[in-house]
mmCIF file of N, CA and C in Angstrom:
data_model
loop_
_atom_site.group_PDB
_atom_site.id
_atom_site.type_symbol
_atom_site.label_atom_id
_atom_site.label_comp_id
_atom_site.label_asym_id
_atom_site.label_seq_id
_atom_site.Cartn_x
_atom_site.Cartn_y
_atom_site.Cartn_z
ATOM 1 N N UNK A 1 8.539 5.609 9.645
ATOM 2 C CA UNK A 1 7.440 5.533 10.586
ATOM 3 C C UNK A 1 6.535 6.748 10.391
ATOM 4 N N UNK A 2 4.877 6.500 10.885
ATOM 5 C CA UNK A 2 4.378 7.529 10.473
ATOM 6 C C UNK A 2 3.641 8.107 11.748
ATOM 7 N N UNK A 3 3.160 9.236 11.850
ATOM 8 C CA UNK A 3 2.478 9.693 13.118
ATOM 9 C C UNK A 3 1.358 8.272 13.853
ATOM 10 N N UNK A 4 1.339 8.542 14.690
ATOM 11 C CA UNK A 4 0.224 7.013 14.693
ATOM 12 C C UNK A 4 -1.459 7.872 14.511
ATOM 13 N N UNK A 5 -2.337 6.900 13.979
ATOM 14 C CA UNK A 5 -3.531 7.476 13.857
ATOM 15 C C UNK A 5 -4.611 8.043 15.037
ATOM 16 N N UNK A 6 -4.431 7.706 15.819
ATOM 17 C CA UNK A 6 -4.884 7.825 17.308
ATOM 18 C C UNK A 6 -4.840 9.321 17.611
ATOM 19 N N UNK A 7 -3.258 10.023 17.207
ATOM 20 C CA UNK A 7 -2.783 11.376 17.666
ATOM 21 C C UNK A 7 -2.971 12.169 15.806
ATOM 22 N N UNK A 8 -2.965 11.553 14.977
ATOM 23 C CA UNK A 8 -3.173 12.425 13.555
ATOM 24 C C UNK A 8 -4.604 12.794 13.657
ATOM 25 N N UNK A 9 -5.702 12.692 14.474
ATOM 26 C CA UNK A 9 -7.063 13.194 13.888
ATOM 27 C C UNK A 9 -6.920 14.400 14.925
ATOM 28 N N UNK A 10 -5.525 15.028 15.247
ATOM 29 C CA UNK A 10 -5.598 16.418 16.358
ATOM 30 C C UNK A 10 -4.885 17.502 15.677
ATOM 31 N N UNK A 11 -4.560 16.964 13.941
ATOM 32 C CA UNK A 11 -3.587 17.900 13.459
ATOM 33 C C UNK A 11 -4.601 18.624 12.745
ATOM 34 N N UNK A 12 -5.791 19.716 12.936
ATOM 35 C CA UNK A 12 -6.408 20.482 12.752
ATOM 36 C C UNK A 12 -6.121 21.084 11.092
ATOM 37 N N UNK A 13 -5.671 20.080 10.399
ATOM 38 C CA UNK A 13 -5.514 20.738 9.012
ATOM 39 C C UNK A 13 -4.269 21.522 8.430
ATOM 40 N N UNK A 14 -3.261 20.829 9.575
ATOM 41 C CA UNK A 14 -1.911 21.242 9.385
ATOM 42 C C UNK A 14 -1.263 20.388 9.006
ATOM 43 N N UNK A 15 0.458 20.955 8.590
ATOM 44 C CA UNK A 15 0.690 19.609 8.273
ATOM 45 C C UNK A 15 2.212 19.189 9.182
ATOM 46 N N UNK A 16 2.177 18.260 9.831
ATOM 47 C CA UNK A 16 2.584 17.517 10.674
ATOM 48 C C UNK A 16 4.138 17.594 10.091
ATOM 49 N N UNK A 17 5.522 17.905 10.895
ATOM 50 C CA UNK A 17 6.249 18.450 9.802
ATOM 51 C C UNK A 17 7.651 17.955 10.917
ATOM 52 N N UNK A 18 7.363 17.480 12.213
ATOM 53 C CA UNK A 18 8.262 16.772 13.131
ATOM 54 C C UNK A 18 7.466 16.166 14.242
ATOM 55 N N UNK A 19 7.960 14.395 14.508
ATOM 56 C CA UNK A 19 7.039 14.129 15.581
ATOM 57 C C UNK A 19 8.253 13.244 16.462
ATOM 58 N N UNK A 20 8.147 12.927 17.685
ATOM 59 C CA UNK A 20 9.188 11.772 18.272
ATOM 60 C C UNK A 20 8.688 11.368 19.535
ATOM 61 N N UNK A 21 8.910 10.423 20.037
ATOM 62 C CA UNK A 21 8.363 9.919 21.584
ATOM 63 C C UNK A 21 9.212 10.303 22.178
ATOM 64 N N UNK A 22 8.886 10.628 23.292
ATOM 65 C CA UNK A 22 9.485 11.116 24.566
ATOM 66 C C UNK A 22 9.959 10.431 25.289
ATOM 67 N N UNK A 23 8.404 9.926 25.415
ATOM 68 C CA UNK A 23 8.567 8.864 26.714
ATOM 69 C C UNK A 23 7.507 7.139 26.391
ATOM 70 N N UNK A 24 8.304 6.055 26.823
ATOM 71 C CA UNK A 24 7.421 5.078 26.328
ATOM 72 C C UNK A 24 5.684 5.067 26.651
ATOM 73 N N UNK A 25 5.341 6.039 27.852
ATOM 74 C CA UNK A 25 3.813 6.162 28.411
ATOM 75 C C UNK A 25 3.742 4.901 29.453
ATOM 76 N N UNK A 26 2.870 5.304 29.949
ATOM 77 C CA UNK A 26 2.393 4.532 31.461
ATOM 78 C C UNK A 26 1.296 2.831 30.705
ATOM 79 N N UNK A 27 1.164 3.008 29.225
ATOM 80 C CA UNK A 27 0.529 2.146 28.691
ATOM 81 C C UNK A 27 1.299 1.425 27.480
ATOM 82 N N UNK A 28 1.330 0.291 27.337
ATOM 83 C CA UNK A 28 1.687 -0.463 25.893
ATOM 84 C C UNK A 28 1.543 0.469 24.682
ATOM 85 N N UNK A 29 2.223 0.046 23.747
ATOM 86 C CA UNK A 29 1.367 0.854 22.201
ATOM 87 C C UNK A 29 1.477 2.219 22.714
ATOM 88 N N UNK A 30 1.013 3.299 23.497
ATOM 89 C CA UNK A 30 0.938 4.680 23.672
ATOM 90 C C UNK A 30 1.989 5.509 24.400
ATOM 91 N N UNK A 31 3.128 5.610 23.699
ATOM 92 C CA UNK A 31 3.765 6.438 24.353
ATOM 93 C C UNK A 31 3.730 7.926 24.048
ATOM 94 N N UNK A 32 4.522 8.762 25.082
ATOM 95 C CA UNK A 32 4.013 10.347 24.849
ATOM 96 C C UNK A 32 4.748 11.001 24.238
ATOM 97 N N UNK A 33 3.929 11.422 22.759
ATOM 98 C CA UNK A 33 4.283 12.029 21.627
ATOM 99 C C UNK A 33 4.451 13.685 21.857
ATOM 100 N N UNK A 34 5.609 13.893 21.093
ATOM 101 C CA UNK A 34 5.642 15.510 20.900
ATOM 102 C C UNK A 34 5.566 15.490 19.201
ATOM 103 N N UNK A 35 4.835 16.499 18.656
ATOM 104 C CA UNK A 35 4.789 16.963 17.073
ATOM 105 C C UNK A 35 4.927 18.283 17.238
ATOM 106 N N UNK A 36 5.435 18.781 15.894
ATOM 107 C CA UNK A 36 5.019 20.408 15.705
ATOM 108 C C UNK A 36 4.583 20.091 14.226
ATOM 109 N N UNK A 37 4.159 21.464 14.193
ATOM 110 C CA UNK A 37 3.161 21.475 12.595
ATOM 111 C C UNK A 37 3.473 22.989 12.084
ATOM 112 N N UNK A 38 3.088 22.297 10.683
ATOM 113 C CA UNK A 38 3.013 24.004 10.351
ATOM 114 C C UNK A 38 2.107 24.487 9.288
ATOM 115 N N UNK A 39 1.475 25.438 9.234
ATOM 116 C CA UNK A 39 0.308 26.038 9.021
ATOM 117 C C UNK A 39 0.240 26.122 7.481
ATOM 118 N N UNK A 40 1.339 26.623 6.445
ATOM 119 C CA UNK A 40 1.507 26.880 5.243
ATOM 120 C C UNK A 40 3.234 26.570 5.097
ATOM 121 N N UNK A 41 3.288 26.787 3.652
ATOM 122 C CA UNK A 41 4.261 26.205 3.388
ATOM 123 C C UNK A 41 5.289 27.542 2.867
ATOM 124 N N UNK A 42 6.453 27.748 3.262
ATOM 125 C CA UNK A 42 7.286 29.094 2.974
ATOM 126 C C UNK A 42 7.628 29.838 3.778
ATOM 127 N N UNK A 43 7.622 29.230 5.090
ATOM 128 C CA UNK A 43 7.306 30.605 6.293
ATOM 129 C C UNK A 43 8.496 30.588 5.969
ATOM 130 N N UNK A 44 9.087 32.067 7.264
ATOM 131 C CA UNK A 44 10.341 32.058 7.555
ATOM 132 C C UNK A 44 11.107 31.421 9.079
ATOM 133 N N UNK A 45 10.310 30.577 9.127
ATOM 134 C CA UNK A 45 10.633 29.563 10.173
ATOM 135 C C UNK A 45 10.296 27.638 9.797
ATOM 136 N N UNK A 46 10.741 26.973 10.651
ATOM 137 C CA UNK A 46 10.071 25.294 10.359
ATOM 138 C C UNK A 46 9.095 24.879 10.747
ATOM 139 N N UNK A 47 8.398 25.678 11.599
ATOM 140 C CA UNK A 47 6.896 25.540 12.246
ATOM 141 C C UNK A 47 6.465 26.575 13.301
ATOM 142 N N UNK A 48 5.138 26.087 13.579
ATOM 143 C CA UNK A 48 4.639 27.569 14.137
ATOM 144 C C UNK A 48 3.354 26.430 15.326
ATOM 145 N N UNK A 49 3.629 25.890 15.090
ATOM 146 C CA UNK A 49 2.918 24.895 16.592
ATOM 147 C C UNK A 49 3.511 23.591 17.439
ATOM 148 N N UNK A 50 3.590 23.352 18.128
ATOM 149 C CA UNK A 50 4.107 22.237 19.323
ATOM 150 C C UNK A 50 2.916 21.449 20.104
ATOM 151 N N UNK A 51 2.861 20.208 20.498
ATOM 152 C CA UNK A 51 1.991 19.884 20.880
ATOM 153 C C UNK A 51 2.355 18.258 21.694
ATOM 154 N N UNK A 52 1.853 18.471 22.755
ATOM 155 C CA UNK A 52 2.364 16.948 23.230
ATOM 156 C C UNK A 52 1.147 15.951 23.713
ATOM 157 N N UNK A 53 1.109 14.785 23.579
ATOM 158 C CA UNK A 53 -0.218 13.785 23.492
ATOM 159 C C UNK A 53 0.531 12.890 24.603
ATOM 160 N N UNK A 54 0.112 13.069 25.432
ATOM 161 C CA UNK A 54 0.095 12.169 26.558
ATOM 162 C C UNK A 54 -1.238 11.126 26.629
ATOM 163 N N UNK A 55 -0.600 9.673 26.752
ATOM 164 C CA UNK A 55 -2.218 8.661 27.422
ATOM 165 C C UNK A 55 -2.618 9.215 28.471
ATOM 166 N N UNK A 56 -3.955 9.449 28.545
ATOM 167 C CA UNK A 56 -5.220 9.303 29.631
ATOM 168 C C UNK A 56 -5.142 7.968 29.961
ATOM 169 N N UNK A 57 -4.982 7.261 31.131
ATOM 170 C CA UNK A 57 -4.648 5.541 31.443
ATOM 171 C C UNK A 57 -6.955 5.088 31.278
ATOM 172 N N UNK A 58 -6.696 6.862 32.522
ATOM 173 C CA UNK A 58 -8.213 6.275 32.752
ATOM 174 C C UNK A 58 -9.163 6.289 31.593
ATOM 175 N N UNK A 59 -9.115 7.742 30.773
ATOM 176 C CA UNK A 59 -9.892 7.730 29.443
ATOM 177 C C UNK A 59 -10.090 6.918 28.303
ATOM 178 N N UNK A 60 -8.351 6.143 28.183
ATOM 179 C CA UNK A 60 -8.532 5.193 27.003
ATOM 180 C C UNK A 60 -8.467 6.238 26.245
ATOM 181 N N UNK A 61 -7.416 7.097 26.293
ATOM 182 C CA UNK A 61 -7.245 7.711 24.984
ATOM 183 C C UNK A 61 -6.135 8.392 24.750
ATOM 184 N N UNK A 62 -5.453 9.738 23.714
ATOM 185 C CA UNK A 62 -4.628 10.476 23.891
ATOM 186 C C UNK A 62 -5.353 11.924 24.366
ATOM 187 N N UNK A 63 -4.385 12.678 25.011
ATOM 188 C CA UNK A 63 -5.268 13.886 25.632
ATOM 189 C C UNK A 63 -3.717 14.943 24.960
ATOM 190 N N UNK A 64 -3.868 16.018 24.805
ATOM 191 C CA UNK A 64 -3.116 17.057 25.556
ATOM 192 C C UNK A 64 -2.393 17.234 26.212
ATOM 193 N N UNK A 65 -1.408 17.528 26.461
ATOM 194 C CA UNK A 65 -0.217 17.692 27.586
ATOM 195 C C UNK A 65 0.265 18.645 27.812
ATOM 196 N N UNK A 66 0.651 19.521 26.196
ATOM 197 C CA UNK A 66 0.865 20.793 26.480
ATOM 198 C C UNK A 66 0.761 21.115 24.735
ATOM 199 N N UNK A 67 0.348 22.599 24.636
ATOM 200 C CA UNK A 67 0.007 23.114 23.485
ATOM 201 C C UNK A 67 0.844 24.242 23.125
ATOM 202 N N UNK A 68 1.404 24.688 22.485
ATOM 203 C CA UNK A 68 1.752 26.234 21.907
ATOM 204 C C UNK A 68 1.765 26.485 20.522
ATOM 205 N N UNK A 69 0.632 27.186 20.371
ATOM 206 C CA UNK A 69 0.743 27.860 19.144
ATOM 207 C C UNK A 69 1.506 29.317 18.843
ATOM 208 N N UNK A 70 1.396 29.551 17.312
ATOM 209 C CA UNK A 70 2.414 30.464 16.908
ATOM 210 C C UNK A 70 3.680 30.562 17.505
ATOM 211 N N UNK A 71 4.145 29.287 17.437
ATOM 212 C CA UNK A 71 5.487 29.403 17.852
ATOM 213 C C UNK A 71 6.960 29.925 17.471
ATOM 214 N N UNK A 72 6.884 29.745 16.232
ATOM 215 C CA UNK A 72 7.868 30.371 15.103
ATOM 216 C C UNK A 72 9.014 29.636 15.873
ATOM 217 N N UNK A 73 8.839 28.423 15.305
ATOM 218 C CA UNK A 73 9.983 27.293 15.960
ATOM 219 C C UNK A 73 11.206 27.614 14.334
ATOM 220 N N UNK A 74 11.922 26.807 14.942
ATOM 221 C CA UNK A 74 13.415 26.714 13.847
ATOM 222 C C UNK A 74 13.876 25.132 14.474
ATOM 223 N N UNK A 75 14.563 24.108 13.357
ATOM 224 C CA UNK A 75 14.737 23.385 13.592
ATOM 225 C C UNK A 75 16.710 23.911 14.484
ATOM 226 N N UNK A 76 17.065 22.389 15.150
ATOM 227 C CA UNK A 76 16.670 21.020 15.411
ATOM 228 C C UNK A 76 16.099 21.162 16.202
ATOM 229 N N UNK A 77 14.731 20.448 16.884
ATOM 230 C CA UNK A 77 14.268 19.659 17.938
ATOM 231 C C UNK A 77 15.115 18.908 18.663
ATOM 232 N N UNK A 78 15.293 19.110 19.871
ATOM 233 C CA UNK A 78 16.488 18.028 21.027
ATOM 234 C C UNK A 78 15.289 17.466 21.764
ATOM 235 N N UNK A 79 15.151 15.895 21.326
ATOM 236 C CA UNK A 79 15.113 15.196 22.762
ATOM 237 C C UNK A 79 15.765 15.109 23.569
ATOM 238 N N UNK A 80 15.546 14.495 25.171
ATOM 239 C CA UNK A 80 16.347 13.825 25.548
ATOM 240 C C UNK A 80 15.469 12.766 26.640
ATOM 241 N N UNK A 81 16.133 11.956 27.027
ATOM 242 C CA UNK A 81 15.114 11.134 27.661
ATOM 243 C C UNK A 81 15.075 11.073 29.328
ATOM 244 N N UNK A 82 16.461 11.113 29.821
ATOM 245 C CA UNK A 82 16.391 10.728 30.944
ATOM 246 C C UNK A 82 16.852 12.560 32.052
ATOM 247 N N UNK A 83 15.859 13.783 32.491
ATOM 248 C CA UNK A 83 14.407 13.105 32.400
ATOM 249 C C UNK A 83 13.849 12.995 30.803
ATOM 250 N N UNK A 84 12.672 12.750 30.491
ATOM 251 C CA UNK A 84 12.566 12.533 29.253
ATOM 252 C C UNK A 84 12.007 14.547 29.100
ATOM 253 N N UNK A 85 12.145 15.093 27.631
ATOM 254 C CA UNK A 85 11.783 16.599 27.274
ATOM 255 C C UNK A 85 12.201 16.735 26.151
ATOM 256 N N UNK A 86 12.556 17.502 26.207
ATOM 257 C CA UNK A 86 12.846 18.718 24.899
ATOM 258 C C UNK A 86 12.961 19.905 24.991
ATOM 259 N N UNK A 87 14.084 20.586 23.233
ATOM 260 C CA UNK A 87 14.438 21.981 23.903
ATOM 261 C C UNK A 87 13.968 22.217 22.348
ATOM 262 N N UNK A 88 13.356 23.643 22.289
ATOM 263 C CA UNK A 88 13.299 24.057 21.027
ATOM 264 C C UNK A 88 14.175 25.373 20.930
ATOM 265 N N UNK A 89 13.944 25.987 19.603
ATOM 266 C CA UNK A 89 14.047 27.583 20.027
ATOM 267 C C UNK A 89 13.012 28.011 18.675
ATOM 268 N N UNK A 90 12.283 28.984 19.219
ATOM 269 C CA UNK A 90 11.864 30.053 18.534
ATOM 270 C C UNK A 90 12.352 31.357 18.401
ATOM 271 N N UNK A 91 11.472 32.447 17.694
ATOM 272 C CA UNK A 91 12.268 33.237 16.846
ATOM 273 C C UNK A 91 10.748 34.616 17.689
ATOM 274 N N UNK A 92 11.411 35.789 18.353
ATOM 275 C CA UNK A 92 10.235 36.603 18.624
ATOM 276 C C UNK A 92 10.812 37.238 17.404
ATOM 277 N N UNK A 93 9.237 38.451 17.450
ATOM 278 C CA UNK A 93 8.693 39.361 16.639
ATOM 279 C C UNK A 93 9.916 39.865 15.989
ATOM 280 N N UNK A 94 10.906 39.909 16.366
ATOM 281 C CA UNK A 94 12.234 40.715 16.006
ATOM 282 C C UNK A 94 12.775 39.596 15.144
ATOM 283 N N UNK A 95 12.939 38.703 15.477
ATOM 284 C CA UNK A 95 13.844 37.363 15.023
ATOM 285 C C UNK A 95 14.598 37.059 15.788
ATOM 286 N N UNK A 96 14.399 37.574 16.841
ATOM 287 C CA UNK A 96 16.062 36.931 18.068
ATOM 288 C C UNK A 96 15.587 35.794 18.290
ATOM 289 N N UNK A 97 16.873 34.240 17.979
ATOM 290 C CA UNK A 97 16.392 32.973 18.290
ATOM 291 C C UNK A 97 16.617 32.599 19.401
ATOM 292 N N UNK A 98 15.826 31.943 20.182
ATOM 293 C CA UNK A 98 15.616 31.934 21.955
ATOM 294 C C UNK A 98 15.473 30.456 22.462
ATOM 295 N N UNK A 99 16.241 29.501 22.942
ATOM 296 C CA UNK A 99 15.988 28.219 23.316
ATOM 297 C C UNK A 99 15.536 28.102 24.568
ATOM 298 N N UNK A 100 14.105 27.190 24.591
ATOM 299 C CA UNK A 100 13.475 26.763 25.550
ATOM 300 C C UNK A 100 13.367 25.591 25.698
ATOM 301 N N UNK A 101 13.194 24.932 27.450
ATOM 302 C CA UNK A 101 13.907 23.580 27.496
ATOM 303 C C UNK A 101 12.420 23.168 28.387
ATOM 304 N N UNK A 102 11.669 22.117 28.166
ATOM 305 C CA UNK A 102 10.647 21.371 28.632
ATOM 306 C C UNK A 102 11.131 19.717 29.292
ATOM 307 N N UNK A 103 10.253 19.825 30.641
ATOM 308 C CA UNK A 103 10.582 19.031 30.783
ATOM 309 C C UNK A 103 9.196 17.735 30.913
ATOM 310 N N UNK A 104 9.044 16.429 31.037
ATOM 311 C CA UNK A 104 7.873 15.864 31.140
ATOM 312 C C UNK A 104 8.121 15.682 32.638
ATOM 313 N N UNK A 105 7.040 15.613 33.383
ATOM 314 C CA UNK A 105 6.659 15.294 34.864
ATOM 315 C C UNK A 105 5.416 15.188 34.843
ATOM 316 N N UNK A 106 5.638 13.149 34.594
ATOM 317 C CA UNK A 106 4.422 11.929 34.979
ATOM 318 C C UNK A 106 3.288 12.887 33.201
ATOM 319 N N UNK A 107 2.157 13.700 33.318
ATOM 320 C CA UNK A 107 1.678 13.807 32.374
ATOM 321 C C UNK A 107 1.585 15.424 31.777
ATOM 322 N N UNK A 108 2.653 16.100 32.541
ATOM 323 C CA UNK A 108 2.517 17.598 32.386
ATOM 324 C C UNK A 108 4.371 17.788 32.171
ATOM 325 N N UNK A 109 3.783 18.889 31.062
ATOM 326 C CA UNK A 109 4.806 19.410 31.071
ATOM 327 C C UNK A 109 5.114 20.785 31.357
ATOM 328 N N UNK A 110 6.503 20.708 31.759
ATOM 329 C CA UNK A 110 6.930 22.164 32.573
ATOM 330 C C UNK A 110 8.381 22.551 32.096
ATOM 331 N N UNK A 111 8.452 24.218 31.916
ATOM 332 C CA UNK A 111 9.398 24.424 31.456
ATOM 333 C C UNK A 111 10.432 24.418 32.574
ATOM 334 N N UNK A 112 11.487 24.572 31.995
ATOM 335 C CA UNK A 112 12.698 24.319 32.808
ATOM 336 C C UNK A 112 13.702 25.258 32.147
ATOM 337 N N UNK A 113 14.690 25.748 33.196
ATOM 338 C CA UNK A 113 15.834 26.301 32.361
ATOM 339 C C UNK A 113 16.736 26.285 31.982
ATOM 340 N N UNK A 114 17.650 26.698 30.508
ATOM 341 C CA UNK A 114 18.416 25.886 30.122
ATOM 342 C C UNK A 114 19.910 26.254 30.328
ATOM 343 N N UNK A 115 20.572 25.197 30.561
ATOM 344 C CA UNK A 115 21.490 25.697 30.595
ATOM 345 C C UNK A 115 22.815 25.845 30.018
#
């Protein structure tokens, strides 16, 4: 499967490097996507951006949900669905790897803590 085209014209010239649904969305066809990307190829991490595309019901479109750049992510990515989120971990300035746990609520997401 491939990113759907709707949410690929937001990958700013990166390259799209993990994507998965969350949640099926409040609409047919559009459910709410999480991707991360990454900027060049060699880092010392698996990506360095996160990004979640939630439907706009009213806009007729995908919007934003939540953004973080320079993330200095490390794989695996954890879904989970029920609630539906995700946990990553990144890596600060030092390299200490740090897991953070998101949760979706309706079209926002909010962190949560893990436990």
């Amino acid at each position: 499967m491939s990113v759907p085209d709707e949410v690929l014209q937001y990958a700013e010239g990166k390259r799209v490097v993990a994507w998965f649904v969350l949640d099926p969305g409040p609409a047919p066809d559009h459910p709410t996507i999480l991707w991360a990307t990454s900027s060049a190829m060699g880092l010392p991490y698996d990506f360095d951006a996160l990004r979640v595309f939630v439907w706009a019901t009213r806009h007729k479109r995908y919007e934003t949900g939540y953004v973080e750049h320079n993330a200095r992510g490390n794989y695996p990515i954890q879904v989970f669905h029920n609630p539906p989120g995700f946990i990553v971990t990144t890596q600060n300035k030092q390299g200490v790897l740090t897991p953070h746990k998101f949760v979706l609520d309706a079209n926002r997401v909010r962190r949560a803590p893990v436990l």
